[in-house]
């Protein structure tokens, strides 16, 4: 039995972890498939290769985005250990249990909202908590929230969701571009009696919605898994 979570058999946990990975991979493949299909509708085989290149860029450069840069975009300010020693102790303890390469850098967001978020990879990451969260939660409750965020870092969920967001945004952009082309050319096609591919038109209209639904399902899967991992860490 796992000493961190004695109620769950290790084999059951491993089965769940693999099922979650396969589910996530399937949903990413679905989103990538929509993107490639739109590329094919607009530009043929060359469009498919273009979309594959978009995916390759996301895979290659997604993990290289600096956590510090992301934190600056959110207006987060770095904390020093002397300012919140107990908070740093919790982050370091959870990071050791999660077997991260190094503990995340800790940031503070001057907001009354109850929120926390993490960015980065197990090799380089950062976690931010809002002022409202620090004021409203006790240390035990805060530990649960931080365990959830560190679980996201450990599982590289942030990179996965960034890739999914790239696919979703690219699908929406191609859909709008395709609908514009249809709007411009449809009158000419009707005048000259050209065949209208209604399947392609419907795909252009509904592909962004279907891709967004896949992204939501992927997000739910990663959130549930982070909750279970957080239970193991705490």
Coordinates of C-alpha atoms in Angstrom, one line a residue:
X1 CA 0.0 0.0 0.0
X2 CA 1.1 3.6 -0.6
X3 CA 2.2 5.1 2.7
X4 CA 1.0 8.6 1.5
X5 CA -2.4 7.3 0.6
X6 CA -3.0 4.0 2.5
X7 CA -6.6 3.7 1.2
X8 CA -5.6 3.0 -2.4
X9 CA -3.9 -0.1 -3.7
X10 CA -0.8 0.8 -5.8
X11 CA -2.0 -1.3 -8.7
X12 CA -5.3 0.6 -8.7
X13 CA -3.5 3.8 -8.6
X14 CA -1.2 2.8 -11.5
X15 CA -4.1 1.7 -13.6
X16 CA -5.8 5.0 -13.0
X17 CA -2.7 7.0 -13.9
X18 CA -2.3 5.1 -17.2
X19 CA -6.0 5.4 -18.0
X20 CA -5.8 9.2 -17.4
X21 CA -2.7 9.5 -19.6
X22 CA -4.4 7.6 -22.5
X23 CA -7.5 9.7 -22.1
X24 CA -5.5 12.9 -22.2
X25 CA -3.6 11.7 -25.3
X26 CA -6.8 10.8 -27.0
X27 CA -8.4 14.2 -26.4
X28 CA -5.2 16.0 -27.6
X29 CA -5.3 13.8 -30.7
X30 CA -8.9 14.7 -31.3
X31 CA -8.1 18.4 -31.1
X32 CA -5.1 18.0 -33.4
X33 CA -7.3 16.0 -35.8
X34 CA -9.8 18.9 -36.1
X35 CA -6.9 21.3 -36.7
X36 CA -5.4 19.0 -39.4
X37 CA -8.8 18.4 -41.0
X38 CA -9.4 22.2 -41.3
X39 CA -5.9 22.6 -42.8
X40 CA -6.8 19.9 -45.4
X41 CA -10.1 21.6 -46.3
X42 CA -8.4 24.9 -46.9
X43 CA -5.1 24.0 -48.5
X44 CA -5.1 20.2 -49.1
X45 CA -2.2 18.0 -48.1
X46 CA 0.0 21.1 -47.7
X47 CA -2.4 22.4 -45.0
X48 CA -2.1 19.2 -43.1
X49 CA 1.7 19.6 -43.0
X50 CA 1.3 23.2 -42.0
X51 CA -0.9 22.2 -39.0
X52 CA 1.6 19.4 -38.1
X53 CA 4.3 22.1 -38.0
X54 CA 2.1 24.2 -35.7
X55 CA 1.8 21.3 -33.3
X56 CA 5.5 20.6 -33.5
X57 CA 6.2 24.2 -32.6
X58 CA 3.9 23.9 -29.6
X59 CA 5.5 20.7 -28.4
X60 CA 9.1 22.1 -28.9
X61 CA 8.7 25.6 -27.5
X62 CA 5.8 25.3 -25.0
X63 CA 8.1 24.1 -22.1
X64 CA 10.6 26.9 -22.7
X65 CA 8.4 29.7 -21.7
X66 CA 9.8 31.3 -18.5
X67 CA 7.7 31.0 -15.4
X68 CA 9.0 34.4 -14.3
X69 CA 7.7 36.0 -17.5
X70 CA 4.2 34.5 -17.0
X71 CA 4.2 35.7 -13.4
X72 CA 5.0 39.2 -14.5
X73 CA 2.1 39.1 -16.9
X74 CA -0.2 38.4 -14.0
X75 CA 1.3 41.1 -11.8
X76 CA 2.7 38.6 -9.3
X77 CA 5.5 39.6 -7.0
X78 CA 8.2 37.2 -5.8
X79 CA 8.2 36.4 -2.1
X80 CA 11.2 35.9 0.1
X81 CA 11.4 33.2 2.8
X82 CA 11.6 35.8 5.5
X83 CA 8.2 37.1 4.5
X84 CA 6.4 33.8 4.7
X85 CA 8.5 31.1 6.2
X86 CA 5.6 28.7 6.9
X87 CA 4.5 29.0 3.3
X88 CA 7.9 28.2 2.0
X89 CA 8.2 25.2 4.3
X90 CA 4.9 23.8 2.9
X91 CA 6.0 24.3 -0.7
X92 CA 9.4 22.7 -0.1
X93 CA 7.8 19.7 1.7
X94 CA 5.3 19.1 -1.0
X95 CA 7.9 19.5 -3.7
X96 CA 10.1 16.8 -2.0
X97 CA 7.1 14.4 -1.9
X98 CA 6.3 15.1 -5.5
X99 CA 9.9 14.5 -6.4
X100 CA 10.3 17.8 -8.3
X101 CA 13.8 18.7 -9.5
X102 CA 13.5 21.9 -7.5
X103 CA 10.8 23.6 -5.5
X104 CA 8.7 26.2 -7.3
X105 CA 9.4 29.8 -6.8
X106 CA 6.7 31.4 -4.6
X107 CA 4.8 34.5 -5.7
X108 CA 2.2 36.8 -4.2
X109 CA -0.7 38.3 -6.2
X110 CA -2.2 41.5 -4.7
X111 CA -5.8 40.5 -5.2
X112 CA -8.7 39.8 -2.8
X113 CA -9.8 36.8 -4.9
X114 CA -9.3 33.4 -3.5
X115 CA -7.0 31.9 -6.1
X116 CA -3.7 30.0 -6.7
X117 CA -2.0 28.9 -9.8
X118 CA 1.2 27.3 -11.0
X119 CA 3.3 27.5 -14.2
X120 CA 6.3 25.7 -15.5
X121 CA 7.7 22.2 -15.5
X122 CA 9.2 19.9 -12.7
X123 CA 12.6 21.4 -13.7
X124 CA 11.6 25.0 -13.4
X125 CA 8.3 26.2 -12.0
X126 CA 6.6 28.9 -10.0
X127 CA 3.4 28.9 -7.8
X128 CA 1.4 32.0 -7.0
X129 CA -1.2 32.7 -4.2
X130 CA -3.4 35.7 -3.9
X131 CA -3.6 37.9 -0.9
X132 CA -7.2 36.9 -0.4
X133 CA -6.2 33.2 -0.2
X134 CA -3.5 33.8 2.3
X135 CA -5.9 35.8 4.5
X136 CA -8.9 33.4 4.3
X137 CA -7.3 29.9 4.6
X138 CA -5.4 28.4 7.5
X139 CA -2.1 26.6 6.9
X140 CA -3.7 23.2 6.5
X141 CA -6.2 24.4 4.0
X142 CA -3.5 26.3 2.1
X143 CA -1.4 23.1 2.0
X144 CA -4.2 21.3 0.2
X145 CA -4.4 24.1 -2.4
X146 CA -0.7 24.1 -2.9
X147 CA -0.6 20.3 -3.2
X148 CA -3.1 20.6 -6.1
X149 CA -1.0 23.1 -7.9
X150 CA 2.3 21.2 -7.4
X151 CA 0.6 18.1 -8.7
X152 CA -0.1 20.0 -11.9
X153 CA 3.6 20.9 -12.1
X154 CA 4.6 17.3 -11.4
X155 CA 2.3 15.9 -14.2
X156 CA 3.3 18.6 -16.7
X157 CA -0.4 19.5 -16.9
X158 CA 0.4 23.1 -17.6
X159 CA 2.3 22.2 -20.8
X160 CA -0.5 19.8 -21.9
X161 CA -3.2 22.5 -21.4
X162 CA -1.0 25.1 -23.2
X163 CA -0.8 22.8 -26.2
X164 CA -4.5 22.2 -26.1
X165 CA -5.1 25.9 -25.9
X166 CA -2.8 26.4 -29.0
X167 CA -4.8 23.8 -30.9
X168 CA -8.1 25.3 -29.9
X169 CA -7.1 28.9 -30.8
X170 CA -5.6 27.7 -34.2
X171 CA -8.8 25.8 -34.9
X172 CA -11.0 28.9 -34.2
X173 CA -8.7 31.1 -36.4
X174 CA -8.8 28.6 -39.3
X175 CA -12.6 28.3 -38.9
X176 CA -13.1 32.0 -39.2
X177 CA -10.8 32.3 -42.2
X178 CA -12.6 29.4 -43.9
X179 CA -16.0 30.9 -43.2
X180 CA -14.9 34.2 -44.7
X181 CA -13.8 32.4 -47.9
X182 CA -17.1 30.6 -48.1
X183 CA -19.0 33.9 -47.6
X184 CA -17.0 35.5 -50.4
X185 CA -17.2 32.6 -52.8
X186 CA -20.7 31.1 -52.1
X187 CA -22.6 33.6 -54.4
X188 CA -20.3 32.8 -57.3
X189 CA -20.6 29.1 -56.7
X190 CA -24.4 29.3 -56.7
X191 CA -24.5 31.5 -59.8
X192 CA -22.3 29.0 -61.8
X193 CA -24.0 26.0 -60.4
X194 CA -20.8 24.6 -58.7
X195 CA -21.3 21.8 -56.2
X196 CA -21.4 23.0 -52.6
X197 CA -19.7 20.8 -50.0
X198 CA -22.1 21.3 -47.1
X199 CA -20.1 18.9 -44.9
X200 CA -17.1 21.1 -45.2
X201 CA -19.1 24.2 -44.4
X202 CA -20.7 22.5 -41.3
X203 CA -17.2 21.4 -40.2
X204 CA -15.9 24.9 -40.5
X205 CA -18.8 26.2 -38.4
X206 CA -18.7 23.5 -35.7
X207 CA -15.0 22.6 -35.4
X208 CA -14.2 25.3 -32.9
X209 CA -17.1 24.2 -30.6
X210 CA -16.1 20.5 -30.8
X211 CA -12.5 21.4 -30.2
X212 CA -13.5 23.5 -27.2
X213 CA -15.5 20.6 -25.8
X214 CA -12.5 18.3 -26.1
X215 CA -10.4 21.0 -24.3
X216 CA -12.9 21.2 -21.5
X217 CA -12.9 17.4 -21.1
X218 CA -9.1 17.4 -21.1
X219 CA -9.1 20.1 -18.4
X220 CA -11.6 18.1 -16.2
X221 CA -9.4 15.0 -16.5
X222 CA -6.3 16.9 -15.5
X223 CA -8.0 18.6 -12.6
X224 CA -9.4 15.3 -11.2
X225 CA -6.0 13.8 -11.4
X226 CA -4.4 16.7 -9.7
X227 CA -6.9 16.4 -6.8
X228 CA -6.0 12.7 -6.4
X229 CA -2.3 13.5 -6.5
X230 CA -2.8 16.3 -4.0
X231 CA -4.4 13.7 -1.6
X232 CA -1.3 11.6 -2.0
X233 CA 1.0 14.5 -1.2
X234 CA -0.8 15.7 1.9

